[in-house]
PDB file of C-alpha atoms in Angstrom:
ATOM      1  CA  UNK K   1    -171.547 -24.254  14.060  1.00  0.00           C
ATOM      2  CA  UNK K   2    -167.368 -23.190  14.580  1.00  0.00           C
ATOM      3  CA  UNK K   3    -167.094 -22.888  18.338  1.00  0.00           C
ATOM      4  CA  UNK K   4    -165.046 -23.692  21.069  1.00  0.00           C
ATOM      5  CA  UNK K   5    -166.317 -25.898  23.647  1.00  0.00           C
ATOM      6  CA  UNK K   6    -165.868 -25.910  27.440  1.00  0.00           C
ATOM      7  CA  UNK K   7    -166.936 -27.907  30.658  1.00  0.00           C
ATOM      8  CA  UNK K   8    -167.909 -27.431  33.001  1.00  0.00           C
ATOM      9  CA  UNK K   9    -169.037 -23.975  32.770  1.00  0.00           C
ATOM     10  CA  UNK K  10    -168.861 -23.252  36.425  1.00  0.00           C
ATOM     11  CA  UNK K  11    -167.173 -25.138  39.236  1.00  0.00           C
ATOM     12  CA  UNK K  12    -166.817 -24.797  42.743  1.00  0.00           C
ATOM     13  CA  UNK K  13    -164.491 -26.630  44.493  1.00  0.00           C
ATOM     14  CA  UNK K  14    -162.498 -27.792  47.697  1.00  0.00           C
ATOM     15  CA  UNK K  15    -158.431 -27.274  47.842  1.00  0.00           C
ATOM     16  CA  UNK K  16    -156.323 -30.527  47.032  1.00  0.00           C
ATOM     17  CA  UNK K  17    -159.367 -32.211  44.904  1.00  0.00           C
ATOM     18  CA  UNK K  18    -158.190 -33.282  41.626  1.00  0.00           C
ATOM     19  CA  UNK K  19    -160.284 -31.219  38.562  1.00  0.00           C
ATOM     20  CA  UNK K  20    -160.343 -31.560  34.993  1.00  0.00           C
ATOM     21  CA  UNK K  21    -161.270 -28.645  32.387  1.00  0.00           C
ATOM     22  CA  UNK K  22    -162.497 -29.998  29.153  1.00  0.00           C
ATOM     23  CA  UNK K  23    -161.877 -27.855  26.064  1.00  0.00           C
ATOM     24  CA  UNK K  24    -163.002 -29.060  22.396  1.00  0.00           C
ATOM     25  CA  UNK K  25    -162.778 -27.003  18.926  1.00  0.00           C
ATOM     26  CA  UNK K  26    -164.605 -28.471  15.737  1.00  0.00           C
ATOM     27  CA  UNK K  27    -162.631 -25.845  13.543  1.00  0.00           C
ATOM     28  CA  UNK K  28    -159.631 -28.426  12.899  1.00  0.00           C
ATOM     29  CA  UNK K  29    -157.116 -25.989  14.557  1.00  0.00           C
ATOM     30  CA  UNK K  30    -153.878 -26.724  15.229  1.00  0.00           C
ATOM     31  CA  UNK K  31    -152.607 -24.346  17.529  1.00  0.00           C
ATOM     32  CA  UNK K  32    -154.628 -24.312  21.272  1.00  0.00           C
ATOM     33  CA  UNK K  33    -154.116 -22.831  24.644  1.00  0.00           C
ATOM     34  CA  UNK K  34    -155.307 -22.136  28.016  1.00  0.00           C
ATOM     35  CA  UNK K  35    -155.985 -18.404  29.682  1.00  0.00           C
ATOM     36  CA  UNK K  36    -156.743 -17.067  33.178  1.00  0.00           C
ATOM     37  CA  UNK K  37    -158.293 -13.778  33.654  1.00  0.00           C
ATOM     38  CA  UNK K  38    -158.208 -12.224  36.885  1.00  0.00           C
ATOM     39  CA  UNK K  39    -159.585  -8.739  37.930  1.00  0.00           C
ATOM     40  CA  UNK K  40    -156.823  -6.345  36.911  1.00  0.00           C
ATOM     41  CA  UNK K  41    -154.327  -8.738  35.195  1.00  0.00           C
ATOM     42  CA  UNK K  42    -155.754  -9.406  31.928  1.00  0.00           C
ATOM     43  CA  UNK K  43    -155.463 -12.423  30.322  1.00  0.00           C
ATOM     44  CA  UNK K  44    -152.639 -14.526  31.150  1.00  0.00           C
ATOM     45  CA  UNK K  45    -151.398 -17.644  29.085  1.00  0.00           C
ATOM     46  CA  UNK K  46    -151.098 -20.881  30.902  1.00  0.00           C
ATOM     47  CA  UNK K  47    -150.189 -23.821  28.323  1.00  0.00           C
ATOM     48  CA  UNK K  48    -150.322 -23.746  24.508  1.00  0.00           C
ATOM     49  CA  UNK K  49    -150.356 -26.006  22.330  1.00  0.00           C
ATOM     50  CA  UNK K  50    -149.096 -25.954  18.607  1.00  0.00           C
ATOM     51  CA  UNK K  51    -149.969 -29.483  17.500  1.00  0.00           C
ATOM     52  CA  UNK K  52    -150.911 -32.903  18.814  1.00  0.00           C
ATOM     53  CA  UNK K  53    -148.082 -33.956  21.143  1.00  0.00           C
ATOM     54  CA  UNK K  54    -146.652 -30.816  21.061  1.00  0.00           C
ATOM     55  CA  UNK K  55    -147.364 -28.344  23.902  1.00  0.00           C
ATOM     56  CA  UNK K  56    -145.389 -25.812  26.229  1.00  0.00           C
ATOM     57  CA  UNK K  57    -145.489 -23.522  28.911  1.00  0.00           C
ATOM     58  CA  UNK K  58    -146.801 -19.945  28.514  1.00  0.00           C
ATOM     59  CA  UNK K  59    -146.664 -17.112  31.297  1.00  0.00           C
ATOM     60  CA  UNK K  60    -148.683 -18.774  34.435  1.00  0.00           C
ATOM     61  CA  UNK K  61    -148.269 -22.275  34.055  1.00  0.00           C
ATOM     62  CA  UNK K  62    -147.456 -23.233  37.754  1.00  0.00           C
ATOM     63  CA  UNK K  63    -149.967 -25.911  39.403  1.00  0.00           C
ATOM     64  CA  UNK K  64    -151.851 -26.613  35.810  1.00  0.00           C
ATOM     65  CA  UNK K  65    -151.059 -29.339  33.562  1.00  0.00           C
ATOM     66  CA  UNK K  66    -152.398 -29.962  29.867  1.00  0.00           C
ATOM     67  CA  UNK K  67    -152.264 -32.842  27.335  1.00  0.00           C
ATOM     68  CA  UNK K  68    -152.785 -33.039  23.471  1.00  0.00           C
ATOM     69  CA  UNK K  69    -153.697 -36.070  22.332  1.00  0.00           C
ATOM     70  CA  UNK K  70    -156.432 -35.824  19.906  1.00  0.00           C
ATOM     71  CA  UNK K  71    -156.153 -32.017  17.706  1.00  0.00           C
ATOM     72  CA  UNK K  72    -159.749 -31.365  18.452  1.00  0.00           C
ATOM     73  CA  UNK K  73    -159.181 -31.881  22.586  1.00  0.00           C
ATOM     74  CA  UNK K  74    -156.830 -29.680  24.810  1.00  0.00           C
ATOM     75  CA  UNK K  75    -158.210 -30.479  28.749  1.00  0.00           C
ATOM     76  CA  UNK K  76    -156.468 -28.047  31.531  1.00  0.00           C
ATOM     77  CA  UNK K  77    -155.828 -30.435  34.767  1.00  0.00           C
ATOM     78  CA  UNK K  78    -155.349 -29.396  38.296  1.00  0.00           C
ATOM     79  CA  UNK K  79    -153.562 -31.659  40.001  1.00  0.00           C
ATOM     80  CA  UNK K  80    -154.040 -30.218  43.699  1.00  0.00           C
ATOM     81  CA  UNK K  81    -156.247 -26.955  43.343  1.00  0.00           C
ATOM     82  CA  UNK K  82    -155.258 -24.142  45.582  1.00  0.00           C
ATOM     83  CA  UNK K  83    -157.250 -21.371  46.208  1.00  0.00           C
ATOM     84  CA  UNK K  84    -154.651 -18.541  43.867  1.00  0.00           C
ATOM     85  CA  UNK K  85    -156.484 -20.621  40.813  1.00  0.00           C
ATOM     86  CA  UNK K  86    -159.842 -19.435  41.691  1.00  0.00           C
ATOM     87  CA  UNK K  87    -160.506 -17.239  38.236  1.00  0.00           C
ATOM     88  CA  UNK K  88    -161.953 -17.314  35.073  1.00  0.00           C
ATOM     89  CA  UNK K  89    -160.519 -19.893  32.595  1.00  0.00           C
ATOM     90  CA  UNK K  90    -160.792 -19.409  29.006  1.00  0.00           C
ATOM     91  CA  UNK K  91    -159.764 -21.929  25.991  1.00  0.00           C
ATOM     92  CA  UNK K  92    -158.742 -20.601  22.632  1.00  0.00           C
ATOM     93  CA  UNK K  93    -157.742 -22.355  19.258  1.00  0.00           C
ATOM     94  CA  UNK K  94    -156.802 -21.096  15.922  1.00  0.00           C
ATOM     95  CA  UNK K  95    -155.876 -22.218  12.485  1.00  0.00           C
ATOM     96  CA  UNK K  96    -152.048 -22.238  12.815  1.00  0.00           C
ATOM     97  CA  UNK K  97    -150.267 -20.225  15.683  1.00  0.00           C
ATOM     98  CA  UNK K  98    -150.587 -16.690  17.676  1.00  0.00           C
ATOM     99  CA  UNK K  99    -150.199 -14.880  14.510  1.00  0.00           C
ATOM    100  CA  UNK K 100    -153.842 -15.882  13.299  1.00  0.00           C
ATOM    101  CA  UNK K 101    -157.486 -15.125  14.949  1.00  0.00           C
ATOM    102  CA  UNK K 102    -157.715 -17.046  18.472  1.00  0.00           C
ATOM    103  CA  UNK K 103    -161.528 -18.295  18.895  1.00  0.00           C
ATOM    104  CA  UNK K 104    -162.287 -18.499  22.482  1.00  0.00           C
ATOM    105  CA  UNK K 105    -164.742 -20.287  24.574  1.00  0.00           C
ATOM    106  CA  UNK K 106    -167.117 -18.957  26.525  1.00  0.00           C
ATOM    107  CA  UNK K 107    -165.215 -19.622  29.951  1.00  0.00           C
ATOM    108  CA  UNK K 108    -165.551 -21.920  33.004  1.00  0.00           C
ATOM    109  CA  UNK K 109    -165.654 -19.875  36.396  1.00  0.00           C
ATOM    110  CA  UNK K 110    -163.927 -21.537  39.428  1.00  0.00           C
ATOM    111  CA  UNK K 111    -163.565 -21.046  42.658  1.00  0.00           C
ATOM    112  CA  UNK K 112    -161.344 -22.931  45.193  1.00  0.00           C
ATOM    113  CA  UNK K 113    -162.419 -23.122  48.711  1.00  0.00           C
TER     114      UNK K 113
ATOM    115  CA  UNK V   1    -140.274 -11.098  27.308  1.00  0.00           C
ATOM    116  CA  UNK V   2    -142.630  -8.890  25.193  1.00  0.00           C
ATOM    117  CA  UNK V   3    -144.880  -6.770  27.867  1.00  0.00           C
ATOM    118  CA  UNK V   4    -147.884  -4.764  26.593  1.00  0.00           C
ATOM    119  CA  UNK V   5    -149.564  -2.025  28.809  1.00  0.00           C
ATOM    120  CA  UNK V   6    -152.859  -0.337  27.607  1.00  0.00           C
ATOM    121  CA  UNK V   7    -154.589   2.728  29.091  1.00  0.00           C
ATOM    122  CA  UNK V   8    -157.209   3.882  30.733  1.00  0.00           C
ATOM    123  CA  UNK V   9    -158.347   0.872  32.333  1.00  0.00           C
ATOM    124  CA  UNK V  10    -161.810   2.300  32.468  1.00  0.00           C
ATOM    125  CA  UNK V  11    -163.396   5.134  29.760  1.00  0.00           C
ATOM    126  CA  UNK V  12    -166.735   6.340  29.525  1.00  0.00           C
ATOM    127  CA  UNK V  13    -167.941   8.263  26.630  1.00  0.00           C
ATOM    128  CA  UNK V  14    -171.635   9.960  25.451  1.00  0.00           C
ATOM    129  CA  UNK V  15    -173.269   7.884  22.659  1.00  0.00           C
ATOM    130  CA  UNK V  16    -171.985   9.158  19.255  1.00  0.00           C
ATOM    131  CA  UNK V  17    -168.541  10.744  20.616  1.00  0.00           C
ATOM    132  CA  UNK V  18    -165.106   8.890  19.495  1.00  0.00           C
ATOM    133  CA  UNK V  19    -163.109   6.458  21.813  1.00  0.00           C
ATOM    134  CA  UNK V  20    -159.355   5.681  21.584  1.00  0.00           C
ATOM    135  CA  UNK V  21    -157.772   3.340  23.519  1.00  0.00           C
ATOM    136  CA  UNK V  22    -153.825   2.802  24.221  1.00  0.00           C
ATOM    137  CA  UNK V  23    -151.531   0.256  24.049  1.00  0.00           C
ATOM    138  CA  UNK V  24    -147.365   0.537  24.009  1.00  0.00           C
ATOM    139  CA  UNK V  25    -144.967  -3.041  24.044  1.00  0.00           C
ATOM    140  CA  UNK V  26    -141.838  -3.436  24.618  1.00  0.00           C
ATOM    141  CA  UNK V  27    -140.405  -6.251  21.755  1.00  0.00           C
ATOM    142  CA  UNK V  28    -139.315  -4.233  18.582  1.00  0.00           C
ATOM    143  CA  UNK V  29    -139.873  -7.992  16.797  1.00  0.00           C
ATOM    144  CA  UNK V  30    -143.306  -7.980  17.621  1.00  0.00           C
ATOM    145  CA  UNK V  31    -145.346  -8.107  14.466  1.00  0.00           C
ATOM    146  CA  UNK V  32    -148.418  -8.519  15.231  1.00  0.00           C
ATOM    147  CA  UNK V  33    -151.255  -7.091  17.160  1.00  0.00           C
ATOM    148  CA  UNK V  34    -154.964  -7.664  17.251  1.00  0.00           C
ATOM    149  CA  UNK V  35    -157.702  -6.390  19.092  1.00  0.00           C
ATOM    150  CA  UNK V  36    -160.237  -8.085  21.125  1.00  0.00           C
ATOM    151  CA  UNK V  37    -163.581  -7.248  22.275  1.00  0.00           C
ATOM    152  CA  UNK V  38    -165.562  -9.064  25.383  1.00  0.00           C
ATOM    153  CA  UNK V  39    -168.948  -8.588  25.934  1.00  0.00           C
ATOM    154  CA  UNK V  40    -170.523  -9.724  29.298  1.00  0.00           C
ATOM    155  CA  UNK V  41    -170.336 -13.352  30.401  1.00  0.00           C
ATOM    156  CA  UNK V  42    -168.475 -14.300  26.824  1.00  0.00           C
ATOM    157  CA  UNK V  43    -165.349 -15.314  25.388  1.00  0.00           C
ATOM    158  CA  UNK V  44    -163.117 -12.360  23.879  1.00  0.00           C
ATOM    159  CA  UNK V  45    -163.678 -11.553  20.058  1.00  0.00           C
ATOM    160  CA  UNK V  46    -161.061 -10.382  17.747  1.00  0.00           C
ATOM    161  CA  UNK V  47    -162.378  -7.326  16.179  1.00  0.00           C
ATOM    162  CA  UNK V  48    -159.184  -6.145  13.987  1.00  0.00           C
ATOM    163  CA  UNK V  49    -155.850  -6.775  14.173  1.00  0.00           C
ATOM    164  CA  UNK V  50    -152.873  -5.064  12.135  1.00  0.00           C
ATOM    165  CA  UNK V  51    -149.818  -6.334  11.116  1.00  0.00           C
ATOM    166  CA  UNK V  52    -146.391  -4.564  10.929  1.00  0.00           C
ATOM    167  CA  UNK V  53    -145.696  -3.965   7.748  1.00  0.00           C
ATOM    168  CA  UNK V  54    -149.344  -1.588   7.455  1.00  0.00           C
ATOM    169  CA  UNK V  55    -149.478   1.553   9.321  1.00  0.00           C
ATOM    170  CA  UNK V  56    -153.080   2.055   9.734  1.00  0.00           C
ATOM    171  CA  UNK V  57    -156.217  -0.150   9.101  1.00  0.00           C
ATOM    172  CA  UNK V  58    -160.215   0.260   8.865  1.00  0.00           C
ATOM    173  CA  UNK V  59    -163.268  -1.276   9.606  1.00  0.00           C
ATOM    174  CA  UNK V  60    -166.454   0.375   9.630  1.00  0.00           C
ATOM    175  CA  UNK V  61    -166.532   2.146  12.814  1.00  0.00           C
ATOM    176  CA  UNK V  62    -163.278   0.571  14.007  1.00  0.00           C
ATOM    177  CA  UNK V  63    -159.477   2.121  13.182  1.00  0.00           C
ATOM    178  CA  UNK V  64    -156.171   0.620  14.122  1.00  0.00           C
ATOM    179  CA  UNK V  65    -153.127   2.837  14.049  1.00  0.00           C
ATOM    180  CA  UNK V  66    -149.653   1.301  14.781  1.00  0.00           C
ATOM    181  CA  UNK V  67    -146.290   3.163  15.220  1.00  0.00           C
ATOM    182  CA  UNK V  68    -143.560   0.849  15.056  1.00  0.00           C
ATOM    183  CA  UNK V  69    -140.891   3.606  15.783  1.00  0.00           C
ATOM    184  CA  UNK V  70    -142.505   4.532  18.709  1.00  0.00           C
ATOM    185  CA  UNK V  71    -143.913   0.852  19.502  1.00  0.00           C
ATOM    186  CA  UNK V  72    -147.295   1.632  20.041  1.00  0.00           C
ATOM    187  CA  UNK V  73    -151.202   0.737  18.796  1.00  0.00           C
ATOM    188  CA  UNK V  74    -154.163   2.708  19.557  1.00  0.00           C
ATOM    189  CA  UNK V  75    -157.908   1.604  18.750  1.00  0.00           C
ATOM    190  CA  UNK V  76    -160.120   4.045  17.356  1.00  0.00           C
ATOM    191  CA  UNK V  77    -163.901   3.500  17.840  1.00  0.00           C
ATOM    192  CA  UNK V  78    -165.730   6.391  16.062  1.00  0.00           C
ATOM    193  CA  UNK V  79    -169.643   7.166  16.159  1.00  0.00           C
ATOM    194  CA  UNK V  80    -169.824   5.204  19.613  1.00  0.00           C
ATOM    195  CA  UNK V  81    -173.047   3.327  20.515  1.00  0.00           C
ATOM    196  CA  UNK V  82    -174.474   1.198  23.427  1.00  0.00           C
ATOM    197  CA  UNK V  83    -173.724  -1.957  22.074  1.00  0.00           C
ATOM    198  CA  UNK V  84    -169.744  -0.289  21.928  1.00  0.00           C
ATOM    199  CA  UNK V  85    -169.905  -1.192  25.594  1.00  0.00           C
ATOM    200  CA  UNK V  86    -167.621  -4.048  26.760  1.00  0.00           C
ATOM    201  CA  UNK V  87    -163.949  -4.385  27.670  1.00  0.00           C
ATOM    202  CA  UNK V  88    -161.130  -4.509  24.992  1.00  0.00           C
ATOM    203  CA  UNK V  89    -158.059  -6.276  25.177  1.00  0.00           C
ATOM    204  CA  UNK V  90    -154.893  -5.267  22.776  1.00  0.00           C
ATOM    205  CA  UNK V  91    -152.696  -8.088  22.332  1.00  0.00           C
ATOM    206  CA  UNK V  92    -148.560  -8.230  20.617  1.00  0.00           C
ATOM    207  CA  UNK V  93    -146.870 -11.109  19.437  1.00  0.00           C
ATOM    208  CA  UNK V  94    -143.744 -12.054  17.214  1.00  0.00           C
ATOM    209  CA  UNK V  95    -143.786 -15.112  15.074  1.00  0.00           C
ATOM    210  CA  UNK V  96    -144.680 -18.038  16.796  1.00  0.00           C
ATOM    211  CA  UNK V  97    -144.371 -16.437  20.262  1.00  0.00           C
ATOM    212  CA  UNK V  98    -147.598 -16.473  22.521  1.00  0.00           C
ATOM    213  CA  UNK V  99    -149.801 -13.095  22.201  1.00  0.00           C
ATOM    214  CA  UNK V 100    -149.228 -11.140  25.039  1.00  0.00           C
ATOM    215  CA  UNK V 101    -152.290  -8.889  25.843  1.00  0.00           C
ATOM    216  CA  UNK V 102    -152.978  -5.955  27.621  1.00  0.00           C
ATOM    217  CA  UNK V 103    -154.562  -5.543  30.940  1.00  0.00           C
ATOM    218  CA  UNK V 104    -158.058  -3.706  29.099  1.00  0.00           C
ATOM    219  CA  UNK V 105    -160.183  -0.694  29.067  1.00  0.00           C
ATOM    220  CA  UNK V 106    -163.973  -1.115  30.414  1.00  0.00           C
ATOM    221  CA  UNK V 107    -165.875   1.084  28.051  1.00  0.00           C
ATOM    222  CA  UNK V 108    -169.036   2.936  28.841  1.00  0.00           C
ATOM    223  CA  UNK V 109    -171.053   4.019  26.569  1.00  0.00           C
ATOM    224  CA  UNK V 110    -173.535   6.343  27.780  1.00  0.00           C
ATOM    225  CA  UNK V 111    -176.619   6.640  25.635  1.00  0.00           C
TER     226      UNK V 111
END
């Protein structure tokens, strides 16, 4: 089955501790990227990605960092979570840019303490 | 940057009446702009998208309508039904650009 995958699915944690976001796509897309939603703001970009090696900031990308290094694999890392990143985190991949149908995960929930 | 604003945030309709839905951005180079649909506890869903050089587009139940003069999309759900109910997100974007999307409308469909 096409999907997007992420883990965990839910995630509470403690400010300052170190957390990793998995995200894997068995679709072969090139193009991934990370969203927050929050109550009121939409969806917000954080990092995309348009190939392996290849990735940039979008519109929210302070205290996240990302890495490409397999296509299938685009983990979200947070370095020193602070309690402003408590939301809900979505993945998204498509065949070839922003121009083409984003699939999206089914979204990891976190919460900072 | 592009910015995209979509109204109401919330609408709530009777089961069989017609819901439109709002969006306006601000990049005249924008060329693209999909539609997506997210149920409870799930990922959002494109449901249709239209490009710039098409005016309108159809799907079933589902319109887009997009007026590049006056930079604005509006979503057109016709024959409404309880399964209608979720929250849609509009979305712009130019070439390679990141989409952009739309704060979205909570839609109630009351049966």
């Amino acid at each position: 089955e096409a999907q997007v995958t992420q883990n965990p699915r839910y995630l509470i944690t403690v400010t300052g501790k170190k957390l990793t976001v998995t995200c894997s796509q068995n679709m072969n897309h090139e193009y991934m990227s990370w969203y927050r939603q929050d109550p009121g703001l939409g969806l917000r970009q954080i990092y995309y990605s348009m190939n392996v090696e290849v990735t940039d900031k979008g519109d929210v990308p302070e205290g996240y960092k990302v890495s490409r290094k397999e296509k299938r694999n685009f983990p979200l890392i947070l370095e020193s979570p602070s309690p402003n990143q408590t939301s809900l985190y979505f993945c998204a991949s498509s065949f070839s840019g922003a121009l083409r149908e984003q699939f999206f995960g089914p979204g990891t929930r976190l919460t900072v303490l | 940057g592009e910015n995209v604003e979509q109204h109401p945030s919330t609408l709530s309709v009777q089961e069989g009446d017609s819901a439109v839905i709002k969006c306006t951005y601000s990049d005249s180079a924008s060329n693209y702009f999909p539609w997506y649909k997210q149920e409870l506890g799930k990922g959002p869903q494109l449901i249709i998208d239209i490009r710039s050089n098409v005016g309108e587009k159809k799907d079933q139940r589902i319109a887009v309508t997009l007026n590049k003069t006056a930079k604005h999309f509006s979503l057109h759900i016709t024959e409404t039904q309880p399964e209608d109910s979720a929250v849609y997100f509009c979305a712009a974007s130019r070439g390679n650009t990141p989409l952009v999307f739309g704060k979205g409308t909570r839609l109630s469909v009351i049966a």
